[in-house]
mmCIF file of N, CA and C in Angstrom:
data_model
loop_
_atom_site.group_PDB
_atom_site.id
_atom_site.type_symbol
_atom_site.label_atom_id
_atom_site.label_comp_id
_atom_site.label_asym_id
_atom_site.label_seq_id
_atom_site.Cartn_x
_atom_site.Cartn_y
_atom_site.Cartn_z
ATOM 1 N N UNK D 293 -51.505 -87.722 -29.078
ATOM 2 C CA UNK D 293 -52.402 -88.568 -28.326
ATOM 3 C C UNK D 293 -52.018 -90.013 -28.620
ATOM 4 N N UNK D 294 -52.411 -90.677 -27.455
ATOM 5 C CA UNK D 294 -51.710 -92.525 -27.476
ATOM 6 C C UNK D 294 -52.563 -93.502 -26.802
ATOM 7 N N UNK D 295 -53.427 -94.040 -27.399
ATOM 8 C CA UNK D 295 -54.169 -95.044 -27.093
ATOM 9 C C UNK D 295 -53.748 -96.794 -26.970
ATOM 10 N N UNK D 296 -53.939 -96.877 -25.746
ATOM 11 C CA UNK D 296 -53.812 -98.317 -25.159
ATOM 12 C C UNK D 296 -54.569 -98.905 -25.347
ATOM 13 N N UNK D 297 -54.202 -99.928 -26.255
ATOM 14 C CA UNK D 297 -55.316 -101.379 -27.008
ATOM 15 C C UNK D 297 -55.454 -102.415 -26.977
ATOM 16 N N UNK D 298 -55.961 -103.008 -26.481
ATOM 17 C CA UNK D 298 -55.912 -104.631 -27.052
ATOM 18 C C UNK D 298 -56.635 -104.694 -28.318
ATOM 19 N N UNK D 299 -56.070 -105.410 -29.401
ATOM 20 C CA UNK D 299 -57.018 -105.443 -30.521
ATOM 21 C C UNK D 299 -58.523 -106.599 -30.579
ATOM 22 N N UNK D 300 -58.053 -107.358 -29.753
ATOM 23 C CA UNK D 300 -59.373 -107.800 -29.406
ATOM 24 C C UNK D 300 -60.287 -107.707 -28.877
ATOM 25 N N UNK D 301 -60.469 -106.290 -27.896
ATOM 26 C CA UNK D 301 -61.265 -105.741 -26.645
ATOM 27 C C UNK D 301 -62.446 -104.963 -28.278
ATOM 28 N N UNK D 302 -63.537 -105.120 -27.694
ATOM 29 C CA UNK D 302 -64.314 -104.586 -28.406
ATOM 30 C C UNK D 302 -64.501 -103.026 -28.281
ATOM 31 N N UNK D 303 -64.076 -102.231 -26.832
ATOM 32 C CA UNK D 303 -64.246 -101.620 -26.815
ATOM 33 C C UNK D 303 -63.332 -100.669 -27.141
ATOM 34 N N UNK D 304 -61.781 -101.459 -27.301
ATOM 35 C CA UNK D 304 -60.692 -100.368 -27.841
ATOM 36 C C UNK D 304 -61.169 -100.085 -29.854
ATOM 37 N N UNK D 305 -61.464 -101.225 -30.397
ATOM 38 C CA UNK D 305 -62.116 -101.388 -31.906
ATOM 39 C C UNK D 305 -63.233 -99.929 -32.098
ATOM 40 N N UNK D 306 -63.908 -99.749 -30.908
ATOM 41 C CA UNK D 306 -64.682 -99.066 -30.894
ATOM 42 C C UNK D 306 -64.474 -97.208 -30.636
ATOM 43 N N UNK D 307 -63.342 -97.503 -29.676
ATOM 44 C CA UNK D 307 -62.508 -95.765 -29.669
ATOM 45 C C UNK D 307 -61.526 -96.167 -31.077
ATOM 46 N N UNK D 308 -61.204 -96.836 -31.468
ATOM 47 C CA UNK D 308 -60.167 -96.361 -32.691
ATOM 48 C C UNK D 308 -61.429 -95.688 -33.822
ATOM 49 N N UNK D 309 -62.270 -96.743 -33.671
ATOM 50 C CA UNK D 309 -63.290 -96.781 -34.985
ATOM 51 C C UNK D 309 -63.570 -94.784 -34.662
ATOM 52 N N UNK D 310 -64.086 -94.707 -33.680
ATOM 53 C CA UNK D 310 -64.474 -92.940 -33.298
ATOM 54 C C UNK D 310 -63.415 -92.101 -33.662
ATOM 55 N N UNK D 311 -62.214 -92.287 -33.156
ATOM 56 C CA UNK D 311 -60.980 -91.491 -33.756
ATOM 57 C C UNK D 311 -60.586 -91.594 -34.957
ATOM 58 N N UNK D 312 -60.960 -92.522 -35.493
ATOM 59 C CA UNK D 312 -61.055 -92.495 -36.864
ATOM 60 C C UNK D 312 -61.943 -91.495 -37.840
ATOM 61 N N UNK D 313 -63.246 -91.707 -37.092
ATOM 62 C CA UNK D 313 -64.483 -91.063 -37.766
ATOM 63 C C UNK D 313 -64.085 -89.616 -37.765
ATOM 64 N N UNK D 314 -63.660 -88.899 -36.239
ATOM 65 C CA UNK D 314 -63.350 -87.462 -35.887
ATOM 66 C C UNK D 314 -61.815 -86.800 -36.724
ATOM 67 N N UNK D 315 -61.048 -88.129 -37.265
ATOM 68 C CA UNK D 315 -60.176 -87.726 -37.606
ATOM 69 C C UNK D 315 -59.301 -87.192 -37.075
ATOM 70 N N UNK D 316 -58.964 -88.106 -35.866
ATOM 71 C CA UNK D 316 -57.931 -87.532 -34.537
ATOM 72 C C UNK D 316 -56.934 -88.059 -35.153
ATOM 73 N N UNK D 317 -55.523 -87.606 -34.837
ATOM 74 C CA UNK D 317 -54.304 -87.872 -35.142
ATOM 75 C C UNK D 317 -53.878 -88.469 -33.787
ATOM 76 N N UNK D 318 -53.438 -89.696 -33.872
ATOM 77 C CA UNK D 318 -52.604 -90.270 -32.475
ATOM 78 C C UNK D 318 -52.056 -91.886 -33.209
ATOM 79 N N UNK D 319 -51.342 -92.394 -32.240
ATOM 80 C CA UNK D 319 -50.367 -93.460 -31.783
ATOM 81 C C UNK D 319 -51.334 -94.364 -31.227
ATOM 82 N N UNK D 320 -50.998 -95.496 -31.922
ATOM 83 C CA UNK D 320 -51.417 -96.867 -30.995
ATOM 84 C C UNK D 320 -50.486 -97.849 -30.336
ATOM 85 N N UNK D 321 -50.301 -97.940 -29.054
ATOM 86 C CA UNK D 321 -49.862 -99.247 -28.633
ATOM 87 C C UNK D 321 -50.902 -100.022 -28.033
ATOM 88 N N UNK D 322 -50.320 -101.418 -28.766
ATOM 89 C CA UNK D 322 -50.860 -102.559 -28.503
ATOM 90 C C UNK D 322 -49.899 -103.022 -26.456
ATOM 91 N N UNK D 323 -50.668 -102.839 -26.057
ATOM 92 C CA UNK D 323 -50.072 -103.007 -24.460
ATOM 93 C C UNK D 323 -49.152 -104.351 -24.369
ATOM 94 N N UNK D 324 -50.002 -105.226 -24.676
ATOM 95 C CA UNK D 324 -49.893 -106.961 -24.489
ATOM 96 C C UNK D 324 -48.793 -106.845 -24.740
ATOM 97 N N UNK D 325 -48.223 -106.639 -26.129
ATOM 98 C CA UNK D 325 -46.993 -106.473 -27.086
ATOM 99 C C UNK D 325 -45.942 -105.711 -26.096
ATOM 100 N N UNK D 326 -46.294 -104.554 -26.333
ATOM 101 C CA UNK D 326 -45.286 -103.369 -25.889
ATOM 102 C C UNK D 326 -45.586 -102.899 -24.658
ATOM 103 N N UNK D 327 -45.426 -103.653 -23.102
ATOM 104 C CA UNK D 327 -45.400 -103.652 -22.175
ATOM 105 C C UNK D 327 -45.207 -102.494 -21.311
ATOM 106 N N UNK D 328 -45.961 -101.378 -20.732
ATOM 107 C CA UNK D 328 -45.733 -100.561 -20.298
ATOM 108 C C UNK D 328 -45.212 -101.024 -18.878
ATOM 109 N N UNK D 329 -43.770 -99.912 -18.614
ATOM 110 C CA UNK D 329 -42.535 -100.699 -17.507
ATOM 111 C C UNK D 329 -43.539 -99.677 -16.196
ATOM 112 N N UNK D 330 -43.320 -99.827 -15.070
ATOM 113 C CA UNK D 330 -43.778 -99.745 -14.146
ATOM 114 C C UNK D 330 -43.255 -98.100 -13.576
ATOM 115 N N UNK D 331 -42.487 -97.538 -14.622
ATOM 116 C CA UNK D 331 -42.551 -96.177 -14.737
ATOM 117 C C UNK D 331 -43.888 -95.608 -15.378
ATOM 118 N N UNK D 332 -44.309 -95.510 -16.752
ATOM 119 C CA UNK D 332 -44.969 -95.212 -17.953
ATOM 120 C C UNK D 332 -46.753 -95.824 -16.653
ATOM 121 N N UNK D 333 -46.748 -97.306 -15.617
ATOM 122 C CA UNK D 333 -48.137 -97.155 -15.175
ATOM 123 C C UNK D 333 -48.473 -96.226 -14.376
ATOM 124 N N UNK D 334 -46.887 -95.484 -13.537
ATOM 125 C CA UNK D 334 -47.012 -94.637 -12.463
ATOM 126 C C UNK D 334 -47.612 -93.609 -13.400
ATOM 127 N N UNK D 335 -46.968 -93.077 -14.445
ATOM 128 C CA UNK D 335 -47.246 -91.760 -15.215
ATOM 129 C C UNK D 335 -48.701 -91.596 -15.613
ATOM 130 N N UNK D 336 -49.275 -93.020 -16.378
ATOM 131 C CA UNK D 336 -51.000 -92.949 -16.371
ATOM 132 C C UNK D 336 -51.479 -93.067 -15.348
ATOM 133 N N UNK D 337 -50.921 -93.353 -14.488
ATOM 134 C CA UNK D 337 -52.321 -93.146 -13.244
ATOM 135 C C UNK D 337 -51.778 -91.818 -12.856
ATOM 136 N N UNK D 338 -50.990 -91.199 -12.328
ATOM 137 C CA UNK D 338 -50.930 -89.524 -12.076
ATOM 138 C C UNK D 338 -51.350 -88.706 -13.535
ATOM 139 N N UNK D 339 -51.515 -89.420 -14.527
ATOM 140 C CA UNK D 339 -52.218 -88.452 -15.597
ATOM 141 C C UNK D 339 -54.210 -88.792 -15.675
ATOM 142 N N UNK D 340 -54.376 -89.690 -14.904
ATOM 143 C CA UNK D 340 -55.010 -90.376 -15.200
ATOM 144 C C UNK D 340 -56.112 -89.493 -13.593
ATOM 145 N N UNK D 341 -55.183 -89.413 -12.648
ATOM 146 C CA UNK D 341 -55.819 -88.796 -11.339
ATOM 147 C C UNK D 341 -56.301 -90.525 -10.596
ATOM 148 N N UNK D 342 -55.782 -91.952 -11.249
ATOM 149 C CA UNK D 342 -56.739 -93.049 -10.295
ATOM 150 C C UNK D 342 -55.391 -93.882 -9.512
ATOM 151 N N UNK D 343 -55.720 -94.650 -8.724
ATOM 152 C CA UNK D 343 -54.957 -95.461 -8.270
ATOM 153 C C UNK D 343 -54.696 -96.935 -9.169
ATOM 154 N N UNK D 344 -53.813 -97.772 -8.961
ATOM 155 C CA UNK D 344 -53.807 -99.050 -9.168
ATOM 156 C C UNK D 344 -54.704 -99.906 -9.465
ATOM 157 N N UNK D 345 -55.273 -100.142 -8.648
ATOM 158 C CA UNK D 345 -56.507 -100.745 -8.226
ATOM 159 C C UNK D 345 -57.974 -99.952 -8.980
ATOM 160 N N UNK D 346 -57.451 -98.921 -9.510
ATOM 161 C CA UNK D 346 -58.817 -98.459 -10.216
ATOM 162 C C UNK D 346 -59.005 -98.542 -11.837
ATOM 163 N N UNK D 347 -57.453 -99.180 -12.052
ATOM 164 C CA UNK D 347 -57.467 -99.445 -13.504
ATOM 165 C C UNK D 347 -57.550 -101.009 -13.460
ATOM 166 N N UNK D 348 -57.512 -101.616 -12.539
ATOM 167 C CA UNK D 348 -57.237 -103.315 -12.564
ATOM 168 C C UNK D 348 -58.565 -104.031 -13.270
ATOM 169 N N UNK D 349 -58.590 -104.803 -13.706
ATOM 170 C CA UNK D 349 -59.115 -105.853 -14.440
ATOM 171 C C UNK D 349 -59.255 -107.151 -13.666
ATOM 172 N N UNK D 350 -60.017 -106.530 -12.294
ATOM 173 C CA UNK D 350 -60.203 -107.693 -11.205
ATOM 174 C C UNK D 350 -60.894 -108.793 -11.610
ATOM 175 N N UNK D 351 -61.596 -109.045 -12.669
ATOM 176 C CA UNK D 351 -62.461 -110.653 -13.112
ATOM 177 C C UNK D 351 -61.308 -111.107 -13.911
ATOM 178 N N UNK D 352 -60.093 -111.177 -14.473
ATOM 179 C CA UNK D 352 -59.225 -111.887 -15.338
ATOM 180 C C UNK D 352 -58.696 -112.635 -14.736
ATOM 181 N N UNK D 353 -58.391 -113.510 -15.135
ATOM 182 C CA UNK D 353 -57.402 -115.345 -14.678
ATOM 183 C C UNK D 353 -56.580 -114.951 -13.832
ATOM 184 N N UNK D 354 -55.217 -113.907 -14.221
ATOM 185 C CA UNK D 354 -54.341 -113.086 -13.642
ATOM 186 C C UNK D 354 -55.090 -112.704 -12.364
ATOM 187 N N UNK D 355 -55.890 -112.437 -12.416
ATOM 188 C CA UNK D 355 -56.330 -111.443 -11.178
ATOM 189 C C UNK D 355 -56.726 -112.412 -9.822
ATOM 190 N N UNK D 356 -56.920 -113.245 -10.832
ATOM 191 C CA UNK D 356 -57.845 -114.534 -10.049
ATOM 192 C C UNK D 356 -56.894 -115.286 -8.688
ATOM 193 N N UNK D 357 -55.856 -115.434 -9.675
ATOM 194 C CA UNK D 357 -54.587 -116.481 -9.510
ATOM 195 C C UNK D 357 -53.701 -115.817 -8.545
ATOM 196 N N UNK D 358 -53.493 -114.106 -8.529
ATOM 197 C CA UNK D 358 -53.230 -113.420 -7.604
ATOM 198 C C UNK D 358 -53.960 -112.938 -6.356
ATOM 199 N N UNK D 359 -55.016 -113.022 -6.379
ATOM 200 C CA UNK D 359 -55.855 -112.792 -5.253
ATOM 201 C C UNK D 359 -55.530 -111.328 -5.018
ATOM 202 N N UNK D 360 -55.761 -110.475 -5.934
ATOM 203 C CA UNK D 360 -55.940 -109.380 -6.162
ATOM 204 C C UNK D 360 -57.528 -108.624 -5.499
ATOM 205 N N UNK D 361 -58.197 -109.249 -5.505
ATOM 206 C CA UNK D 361 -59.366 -108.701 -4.616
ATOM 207 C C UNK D 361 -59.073 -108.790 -3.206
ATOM 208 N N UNK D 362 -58.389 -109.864 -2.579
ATOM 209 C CA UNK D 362 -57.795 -108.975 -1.225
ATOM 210 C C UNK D 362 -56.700 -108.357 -0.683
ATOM 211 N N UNK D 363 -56.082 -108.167 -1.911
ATOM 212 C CA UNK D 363 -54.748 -107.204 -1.741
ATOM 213 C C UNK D 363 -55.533 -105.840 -1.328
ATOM 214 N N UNK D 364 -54.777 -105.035 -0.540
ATOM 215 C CA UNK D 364 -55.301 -104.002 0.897
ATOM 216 C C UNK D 364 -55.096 -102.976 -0.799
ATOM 217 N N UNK D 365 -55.761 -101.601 -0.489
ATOM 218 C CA UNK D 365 -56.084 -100.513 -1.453
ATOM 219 C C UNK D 365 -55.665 -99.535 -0.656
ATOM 220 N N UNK D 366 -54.165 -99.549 -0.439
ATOM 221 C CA UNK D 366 -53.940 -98.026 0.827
ATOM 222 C C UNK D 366 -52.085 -97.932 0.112
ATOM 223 N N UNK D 367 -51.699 -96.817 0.395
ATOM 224 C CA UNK D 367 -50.442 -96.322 -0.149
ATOM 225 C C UNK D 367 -49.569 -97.369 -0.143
ATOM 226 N N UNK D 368 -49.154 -98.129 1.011
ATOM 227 C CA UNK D 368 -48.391 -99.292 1.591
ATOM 228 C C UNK D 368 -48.577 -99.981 0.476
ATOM 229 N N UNK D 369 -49.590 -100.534 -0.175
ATOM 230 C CA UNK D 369 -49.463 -101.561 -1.346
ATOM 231 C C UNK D 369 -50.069 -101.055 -2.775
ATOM 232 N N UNK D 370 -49.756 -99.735 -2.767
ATOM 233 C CA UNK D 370 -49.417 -98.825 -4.180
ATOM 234 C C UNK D 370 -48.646 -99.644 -5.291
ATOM 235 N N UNK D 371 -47.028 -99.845 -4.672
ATOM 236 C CA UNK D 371 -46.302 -100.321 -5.814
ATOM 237 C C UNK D 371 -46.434 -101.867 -5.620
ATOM 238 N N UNK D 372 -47.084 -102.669 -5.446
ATOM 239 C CA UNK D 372 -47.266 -103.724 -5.399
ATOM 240 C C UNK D 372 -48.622 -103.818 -6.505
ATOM 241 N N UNK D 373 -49.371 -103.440 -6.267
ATOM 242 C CA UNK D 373 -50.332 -103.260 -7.454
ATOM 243 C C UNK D 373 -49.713 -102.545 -8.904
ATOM 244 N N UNK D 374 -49.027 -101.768 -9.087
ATOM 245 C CA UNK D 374 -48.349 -101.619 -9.354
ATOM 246 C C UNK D 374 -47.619 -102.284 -10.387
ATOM 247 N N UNK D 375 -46.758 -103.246 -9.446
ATOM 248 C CA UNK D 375 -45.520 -104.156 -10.163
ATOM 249 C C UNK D 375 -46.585 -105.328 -10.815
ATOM 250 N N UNK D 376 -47.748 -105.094 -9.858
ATOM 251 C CA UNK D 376 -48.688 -106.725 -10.786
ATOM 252 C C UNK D 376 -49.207 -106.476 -12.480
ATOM 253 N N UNK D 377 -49.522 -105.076 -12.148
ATOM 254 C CA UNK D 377 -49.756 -104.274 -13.591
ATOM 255 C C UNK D 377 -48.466 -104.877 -14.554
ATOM 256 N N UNK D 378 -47.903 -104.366 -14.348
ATOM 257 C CA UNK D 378 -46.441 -104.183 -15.497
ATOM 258 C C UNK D 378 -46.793 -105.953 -16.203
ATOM 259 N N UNK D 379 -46.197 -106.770 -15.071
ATOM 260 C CA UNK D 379 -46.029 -108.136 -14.911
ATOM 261 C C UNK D 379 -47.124 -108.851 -15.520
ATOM 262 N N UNK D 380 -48.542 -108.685 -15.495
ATOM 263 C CA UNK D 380 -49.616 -108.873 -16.209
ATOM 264 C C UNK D 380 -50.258 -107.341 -16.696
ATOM 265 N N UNK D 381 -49.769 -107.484 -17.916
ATOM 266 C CA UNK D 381 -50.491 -106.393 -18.643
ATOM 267 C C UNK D 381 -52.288 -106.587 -18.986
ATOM 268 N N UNK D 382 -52.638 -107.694 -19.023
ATOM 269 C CA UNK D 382 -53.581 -107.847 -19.000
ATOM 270 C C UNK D 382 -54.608 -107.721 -18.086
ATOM 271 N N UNK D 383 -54.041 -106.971 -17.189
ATOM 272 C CA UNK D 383 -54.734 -106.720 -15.675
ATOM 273 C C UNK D 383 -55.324 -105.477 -16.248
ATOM 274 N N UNK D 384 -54.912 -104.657 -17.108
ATOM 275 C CA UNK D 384 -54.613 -102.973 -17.332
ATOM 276 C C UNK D 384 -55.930 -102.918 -18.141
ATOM 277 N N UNK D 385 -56.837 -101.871 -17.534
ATOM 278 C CA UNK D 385 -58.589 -101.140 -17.902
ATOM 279 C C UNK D 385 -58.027 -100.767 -19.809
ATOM 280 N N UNK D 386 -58.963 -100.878 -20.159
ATOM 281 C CA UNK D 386 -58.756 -100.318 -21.737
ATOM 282 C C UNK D 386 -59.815 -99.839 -22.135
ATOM 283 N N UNK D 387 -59.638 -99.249 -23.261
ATOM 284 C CA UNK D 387 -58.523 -98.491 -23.720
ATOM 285 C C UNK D 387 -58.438 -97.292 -22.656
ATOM 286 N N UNK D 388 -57.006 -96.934 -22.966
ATOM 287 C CA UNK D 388 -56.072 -95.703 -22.120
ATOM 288 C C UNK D 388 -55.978 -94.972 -23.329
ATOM 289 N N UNK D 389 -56.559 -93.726 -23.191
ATOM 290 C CA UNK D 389 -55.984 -92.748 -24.292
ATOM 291 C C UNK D 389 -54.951 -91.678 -23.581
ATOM 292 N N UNK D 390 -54.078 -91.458 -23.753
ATOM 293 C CA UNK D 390 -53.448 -90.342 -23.624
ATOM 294 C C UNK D 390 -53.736 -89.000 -24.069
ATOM 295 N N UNK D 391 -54.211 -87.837 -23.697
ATOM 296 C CA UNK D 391 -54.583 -86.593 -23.833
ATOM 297 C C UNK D 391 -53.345 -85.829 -24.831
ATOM 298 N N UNK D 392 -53.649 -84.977 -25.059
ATOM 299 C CA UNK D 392 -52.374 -84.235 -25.426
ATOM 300 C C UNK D 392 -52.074 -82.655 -24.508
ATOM 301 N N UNK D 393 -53.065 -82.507 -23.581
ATOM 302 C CA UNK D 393 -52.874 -81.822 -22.458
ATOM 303 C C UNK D 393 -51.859 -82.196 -21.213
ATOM 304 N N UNK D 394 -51.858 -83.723 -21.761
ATOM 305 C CA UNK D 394 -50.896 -83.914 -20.314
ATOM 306 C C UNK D 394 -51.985 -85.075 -19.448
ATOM 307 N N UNK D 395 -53.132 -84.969 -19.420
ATOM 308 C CA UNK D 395 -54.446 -85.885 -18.656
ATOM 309 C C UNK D 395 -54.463 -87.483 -19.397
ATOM 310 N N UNK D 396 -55.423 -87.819 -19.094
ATOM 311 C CA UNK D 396 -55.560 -89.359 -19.542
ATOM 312 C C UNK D 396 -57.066 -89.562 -19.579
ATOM 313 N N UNK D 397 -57.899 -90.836 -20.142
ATOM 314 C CA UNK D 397 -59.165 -91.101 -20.121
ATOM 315 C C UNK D 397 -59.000 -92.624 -20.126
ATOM 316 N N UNK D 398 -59.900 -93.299 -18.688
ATOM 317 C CA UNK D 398 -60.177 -94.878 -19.423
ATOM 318 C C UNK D 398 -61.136 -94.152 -20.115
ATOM 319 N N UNK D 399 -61.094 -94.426 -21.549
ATOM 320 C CA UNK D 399 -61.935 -94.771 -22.816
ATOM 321 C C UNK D 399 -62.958 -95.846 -23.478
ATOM 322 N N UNK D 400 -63.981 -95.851 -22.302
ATOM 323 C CA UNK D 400 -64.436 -97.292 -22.405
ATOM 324 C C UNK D 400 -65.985 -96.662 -23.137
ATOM 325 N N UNK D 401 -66.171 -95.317 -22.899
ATOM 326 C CA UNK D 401 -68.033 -94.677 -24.074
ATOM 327 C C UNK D 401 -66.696 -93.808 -24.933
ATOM 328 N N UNK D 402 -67.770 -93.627 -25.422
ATOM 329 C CA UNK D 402 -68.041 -92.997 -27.030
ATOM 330 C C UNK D 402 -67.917 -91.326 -26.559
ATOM 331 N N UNK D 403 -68.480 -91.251 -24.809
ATOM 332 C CA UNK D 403 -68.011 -90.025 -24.093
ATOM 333 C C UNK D 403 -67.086 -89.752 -23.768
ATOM 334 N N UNK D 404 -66.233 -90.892 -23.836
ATOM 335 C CA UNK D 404 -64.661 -90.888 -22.386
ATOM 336 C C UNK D 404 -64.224 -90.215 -24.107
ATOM 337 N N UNK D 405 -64.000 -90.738 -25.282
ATOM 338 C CA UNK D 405 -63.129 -91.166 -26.621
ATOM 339 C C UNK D 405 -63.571 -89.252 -26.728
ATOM 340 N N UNK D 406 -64.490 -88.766 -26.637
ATOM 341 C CA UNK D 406 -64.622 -87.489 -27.283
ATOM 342 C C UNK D 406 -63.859 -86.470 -26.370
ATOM 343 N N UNK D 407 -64.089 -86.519 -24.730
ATOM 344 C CA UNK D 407 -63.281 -85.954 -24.261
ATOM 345 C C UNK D 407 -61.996 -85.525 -24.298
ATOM 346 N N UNK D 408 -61.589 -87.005 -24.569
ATOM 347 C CA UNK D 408 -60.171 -87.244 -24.580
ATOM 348 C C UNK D 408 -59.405 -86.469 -25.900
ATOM 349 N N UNK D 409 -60.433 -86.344 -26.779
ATOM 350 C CA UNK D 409 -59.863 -85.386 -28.056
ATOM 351 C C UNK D 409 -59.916 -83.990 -27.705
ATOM 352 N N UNK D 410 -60.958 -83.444 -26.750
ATOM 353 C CA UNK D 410 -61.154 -82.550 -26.986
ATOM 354 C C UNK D 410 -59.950 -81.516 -26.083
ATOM 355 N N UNK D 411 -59.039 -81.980 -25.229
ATOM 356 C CA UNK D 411 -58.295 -81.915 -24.351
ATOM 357 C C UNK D 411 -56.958 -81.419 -25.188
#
């Protein structure tokens, strides 16, 4: 299992702190740092079952500055949302846990973090 963090998001502090408590075994990347390439966003969102646009972080500066709220939400501008991800990682929903089934969880309760182990 592989959880996507910012260490300053309160709410990734908060799934480590739980995986900690349960005594889950997994991997942390720090996103910001270690940039997931625009392969690895295709793979969480088909593990993930969401689109682009459903992991985006539409109130951030990035988001702002791109005018990402009227970029169209239809296949045609898939990899364009997409390539904005990679390019601003900070666009990217957190925490992302990786399953060890193969699935994914945004991990944002204390519900998403238990699922995601239990998988």
């Amino acid at each position: 299992m592989e959880i996507w963090i910012n260490p300053a998001c309160s709410k990734c502090r908060s799934a480590i702190s739980l995986l900690d408590a349960e005594g889950a075994e997994y991997t942390v990347r720090r996103y910001l740092e270690d940039v997931p390439s625009e392969d690895e966003i295709r793979d969480v969102l088909g593990r993930l079952g969401l689109e682009p646009w459903d992991i985006t972080r539409t109130q951030e500066a990035a988001a702002k500055e791109l005018g990402l709220k009227e970029w169209p939400r239809d296949e045609t501008s898939r990899e364009r949302w997409i390539s904005a991800l990679a390019e601003h990682p900070k666009l990217i929903q957190r925490p992302i846990i990786t399953a060890e089934d193969g699935t994914a969880v945004v991990a944002r309760t204390d519900e998403a973090v238990r699922d995601a182990m239990s998988r």
